[in-house]
mmCIF file with all atom_site columns, C-alpha atoms in Angstrom:
data_model
loop_
_atom_site.group_PDB
_atom_site.id
_atom_site.type_symbol
_atom_site.label_atom_id
_atom_site.label_alt_id
_atom_site.label_comp_id
_atom_site.label_asym_id
_atom_site.label_entity_id
_atom_site.label_seq_id
_atom_site.pdbx_PDB_ins_code
_atom_site.Cartn_x
_atom_site.Cartn_y
_atom_site.Cartn_z
_atom_site.occupancy
_atom_site.B_iso_or_equiv
_atom_site.pdbx_formal_charge
_atom_site.auth_seq_id
_atom_site.auth_comp_id
_atom_site.auth_asym_id
_atom_site.auth_atom_id
_atom_site.pdbx_PDB_model_num
ATOM 1  C CA . UNK A 1 1  ? -14.406 12.338 4.305   1.00 51.00 ? 1  UNK A CA 1
ATOM 2  C CA . UNK A 1 2  ? -16.555 12.277 1.192   1.00 55.00 ? 2  UNK A CA 1
ATOM 3  C CA . UNK A 1 3  ? -15.276 15.763 0.367   1.00 70.00 ? 3  UNK A CA 1
ATOM 4  C CA . UNK A 1 4  ? -11.680 14.511 0.363   1.00 72.00 ? 4  UNK A CA 1
ATOM 5  C CA . UNK A 1 5  ? -12.608 11.833 -2.137  1.00 71.00 ? 5  UNK A CA 1
ATOM 6  C CA . UNK A 1 6  ? -14.474 14.124 -4.548  1.00 77.00 ? 6  UNK A CA 1
ATOM 7  C CA . UNK A 1 7  ? -11.421 15.118 -6.576  1.00 82.00 ? 7  UNK A CA 1
ATOM 8  C CA . UNK A 1 8  ? -8.093  13.414 -6.994  1.00 84.00 ? 8  UNK A CA 1
ATOM 9  C CA . UNK A 1 9  ? -6.248  16.634 -6.145  1.00 87.00 ? 9  UNK A CA 1
ATOM 10 C CA . UNK A 1 10 ? -8.038  16.850 -2.791  1.00 86.00 ? 10 UNK A CA 1
ATOM 11 C CA . UNK A 1 11 ? -7.215  13.198 -2.116  1.00 84.00 ? 11 UNK A CA 1
ATOM 12 C CA . UNK A 1 12 ? -3.538  13.738 -2.961  1.00 87.00 ? 12 UNK A CA 1
ATOM 13 C CA . UNK A 1 13 ? -3.387  16.807 -0.724  1.00 88.00 ? 13 UNK A CA 1
ATOM 14 C CA . UNK A 1 14 ? -5.097  14.944 2.123   1.00 87.00 ? 14 UNK A CA 1
ATOM 15 C CA . UNK A 1 15 ? -2.751  11.985 1.795   1.00 88.00 ? 15 UNK A CA 1
ATOM 16 C CA . UNK A 1 16 ? 0.315   14.229 1.512   1.00 91.00 ? 16 UNK A CA 1
ATOM 17 C CA . UNK A 1 17 ? -0.679  16.033 4.717   1.00 91.00 ? 17 UNK A CA 1
ATOM 18 C CA . UNK A 1 18 ? -1.118  12.724 6.557   1.00 90.00 ? 18 UNK A CA 1
ATOM 19 C CA . UNK A 1 19 ? 2.235   11.404 5.334   1.00 92.00 ? 19 UNK A CA 1
ATOM 20 C CA . UNK A 1 20 ? 3.882   14.633 6.460   1.00 93.00 ? 20 UNK A CA 1
ATOM 21 C CA . UNK A 1 21 ? 2.243   14.379 9.900   1.00 94.00 ? 21 UNK A CA 1
ATOM 22 C CA . UNK A 1 22 ? 3.320   10.743 10.236  1.00 93.00 ? 22 UNK A CA 1
ATOM 23 C CA . UNK A 1 23 ? 6.925   11.638 9.411   1.00 93.00 ? 23 UNK A CA 1
ATOM 24 C CA . UNK A 1 24 ? 6.899   14.504 11.906  1.00 94.00 ? 24 UNK A CA 1
ATOM 25 C CA . UNK A 1 25 ? 5.557   12.064 14.513  1.00 96.00 ? 25 UNK A CA 1
ATOM 26 C CA . UNK A 1 26 ? 8.609   9.881  13.875  1.00 96.00 ? 26 UNK A CA 1
ATOM 27 C CA . UNK A 1 27 ? 7.016   7.064  11.884  1.00 96.00 ? 27 UNK A CA 1
ATOM 28 C CA . UNK A 1 28 ? 9.317   5.145  9.566   1.00 94.00 ? 28 UNK A CA 1
ATOM 29 C CA . UNK A 1 29 ? 8.764   4.872  5.822   1.00 91.00 ? 29 UNK A CA 1
ATOM 30 C CA . UNK A 1 30 ? 7.906   1.196  6.317   1.00 93.00 ? 30 UNK A CA 1
ATOM 31 C CA . UNK A 1 31 ? 5.243   1.977  8.934   1.00 95.00 ? 31 UNK A CA 1
ATOM 32 C CA . UNK A 1 32 ? 3.739   4.679  6.738   1.00 95.00 ? 32 UNK A CA 1
ATOM 33 C CA . UNK A 1 33 ? 3.649   2.277  3.776   1.00 93.00 ? 33 UNK A CA 1
ATOM 34 C CA . UNK A 1 34 ? 1.934   -0.379 5.908   1.00 94.00 ? 34 UNK A CA 1
ATOM 35 C CA . UNK A 1 35 ? -0.688  2.163  6.945   1.00 92.00 ? 35 UNK A CA 1
ATOM 36 C CA . UNK A 1 36 ? -1.159  3.185  3.300   1.00 92.00 ? 36 UNK A CA 1
ATOM 37 C CA . UNK A 1 37 ? -1.730  -0.473 2.428   1.00 94.00 ? 37 UNK A CA 1
ATOM 38 C CA . UNK A 1 38 ? -4.360  -0.771 5.175   1.00 93.00 ? 38 UNK A CA 1
ATOM 39 C CA . UNK A 1 39 ? -6.063  2.386  3.909   1.00 90.00 ? 39 UNK A CA 1
ATOM 40 C CA . UNK A 1 40 ? -6.046  0.930  0.392   1.00 90.00 ? 40 UNK A CA 1
ATOM 41 C CA . UNK A 1 41 ? -7.669  -2.258 1.671   1.00 93.00 ? 41 UNK A CA 1
ATOM 42 C CA . UNK A 1 42 ? -10.345 -0.212 3.463   1.00 89.00 ? 42 UNK A CA 1
ATOM 43 C CA . UNK A 1 43 ? -11.025 1.930  0.392   1.00 87.00 ? 43 UNK A CA 1
ATOM 44 C CA . UNK A 1 44 ? -11.264 -1.151 -1.810  1.00 89.00 ? 44 UNK A CA 1
ATOM 45 C CA . UNK A 1 45 ? -13.927 -2.676 0.420   1.00 90.00 ? 45 UNK A CA 1
ATOM 46 C CA . UNK A 1 46 ? -15.895 0.373  1.560   1.00 89.00 ? 46 UNK A CA 1
ATOM 47 C CA . UNK A 1 47 ? -15.585 3.283  -0.868  1.00 86.00 ? 47 UNK A CA 1
ATOM 48 C CA . UNK A 1 48 ? -16.803 3.629  -4.423  1.00 88.00 ? 48 UNK A CA 1
ATOM 49 C CA . UNK A 1 49 ? -14.306 5.624  -6.542  1.00 89.00 ? 49 UNK A CA 1
ATOM 50 C CA . UNK A 1 50 ? -15.510 9.181  -7.142  1.00 86.00 ? 50 UNK A CA 1
ATOM 51 C CA . UNK A 1 51 ? -13.450 10.015 -10.222 1.00 88.00 ? 51 UNK A CA 1
ATOM 52 C CA . UNK A 1 52 ? -11.447 8.481  -13.049 1.00 91.00 ? 52 UNK A CA 1
ATOM 53 C CA . UNK A 1 53 ? -8.130  8.528  -11.227 1.00 91.00 ? 53 UNK A CA 1
ATOM 54 C CA . UNK A 1 54 ? -9.562  6.728  -8.228  1.00 89.00 ? 54 UNK A CA 1
ATOM 55 C CA . UNK A 1 55 ? -11.288 4.232  -10.523 1.00 92.00 ? 55 UNK A CA 1
ATOM 56 C CA . UNK A 1 56 ? -7.950  3.461  -12.206 1.00 94.00 ? 56 UNK A CA 1
ATOM 57 C CA . UNK A 1 57 ? -6.213  3.017  -8.836  1.00 92.00 ? 57 UNK A CA 1
ATOM 58 C CA . UNK A 1 58 ? -9.012  0.689  -7.706  1.00 93.00 ? 58 UNK A CA 1
ATOM 59 C CA . UNK A 1 59 ? -8.734  -1.376 -10.888 1.00 95.00 ? 59 UNK A CA 1
ATOM 60 C CA . UNK A 1 60 ? -4.955  -1.635 -10.463 1.00 95.00 ? 60 UNK A CA 1
ATOM 61 C CA . UNK A 1 61 ? -5.450  -2.552 -6.794  1.00 95.00 ? 61 UNK A CA 1
ATOM 62 C CA . UNK A 1 62 ? -8.028  -5.196 -7.694  1.00 95.00 ? 62 UNK A CA 1
ATOM 63 C CA . UNK A 1 63 ? -5.724  -6.681 -10.334 1.00 97.00 ? 63 UNK A CA 1
ATOM 64 C CA . UNK A 1 64 ? -2.742  -6.948 -7.997  1.00 96.00 ? 64 UNK A CA 1
ATOM 65 C CA . UNK A 1 65 ? -1.744  -9.612 -5.525  1.00 97.00 ? 65 UNK A CA 1
ATOM 66 C CA . UNK A 1 66 ? -0.814  -8.610 -1.967  1.00 96.00 ? 66 UNK A CA 1
ATOM 67 C CA . UNK A 1 67 ? 2.804   -7.761 -2.820  1.00 97.00 ? 67 UNK A CA 1
ATOM 68 C CA . UNK A 1 68 ? 1.741   -5.655 -5.793  1.00 97.00 ? 68 UNK A CA 1
ATOM 69 C CA . UNK A 1 69 ? -0.829  -3.835 -3.636  1.00 96.00 ? 69 UNK A CA 1
ATOM 70 C CA . UNK A 1 70 ? 1.919   -3.066 -1.117  1.00 96.00 ? 70 UNK A CA 1
ATOM 71 C CA . UNK A 1 71 ? 3.984   -1.655 -3.986  1.00 96.00 ? 71 UNK A CA 1
ATOM 72 C CA . UNK A 1 72 ? 1.081   0.540  -5.073  1.00 95.00 ? 72 UNK A CA 1
ATOM 73 C CA . UNK A 1 73 ? 0.717   1.781  -1.488  1.00 94.00 ? 73 UNK A CA 1
ATOM 74 C CA . UNK A 1 74 ? 4.453   2.570  -1.246  1.00 95.00 ? 74 UNK A CA 1
ATOM 75 C CA . UNK A 1 75 ? 4.359   4.363  -4.590  1.00 94.00 ? 75 UNK A CA 1
ATOM 76 C CA . UNK A 1 76 ? 1.358   6.468  -3.538  1.00 93.00 ? 76 UNK A CA 1
ATOM 77 C CA . UNK A 1 77 ? 3.218   7.501  -0.381  1.00 94.00 ? 77 UNK A CA 1
ATOM 78 C CA . UNK A 1 78 ? 6.317   8.410  -2.414  1.00 93.00 ? 78 UNK A CA 1
ATOM 79 C CA . UNK A 1 79 ? 4.196   10.243 -4.976  1.00 93.00 ? 79 UNK A CA 1
ATOM 80 C CA . UNK A 1 80 ? 2.367   12.462 -2.490  1.00 91.00 ? 80 UNK A CA 1
ATOM 81 C CA . UNK A 1 81 ? 5.518   12.969 -0.416  1.00 89.00 ? 81 UNK A CA 1
ATOM 82 C CA . UNK A 1 82 ? 7.003   14.811 -3.390  1.00 89.00 ? 82 UNK A CA 1
ATOM 83 C CA . UNK A 1 83 ? 4.075   17.236 -3.271  1.00 82.00 ? 83 UNK A CA 1
ATOM 84 C CA . UNK A 1 84 ? 5.238   18.661 0.056   1.00 72.00 ? 84 UNK A CA 1
#
């Protein structure tokens, strides 16, 4: 997984692929957003940002309350969904 986190483009591609797979599996937007929030929580606790974009996302995540973090997660899902 470290390779996925090396560049922001690889991370976006990885996330876009997972969102696409989740949609094809029949998951709702809400379920996908909840999973994105859980991934964000995991990354916050366990992974040191590897580049400037990830550092900015972490700083925004750290500054937000739970509702704001859920918004960030939903926006990331929407953002990478447009890449497909």
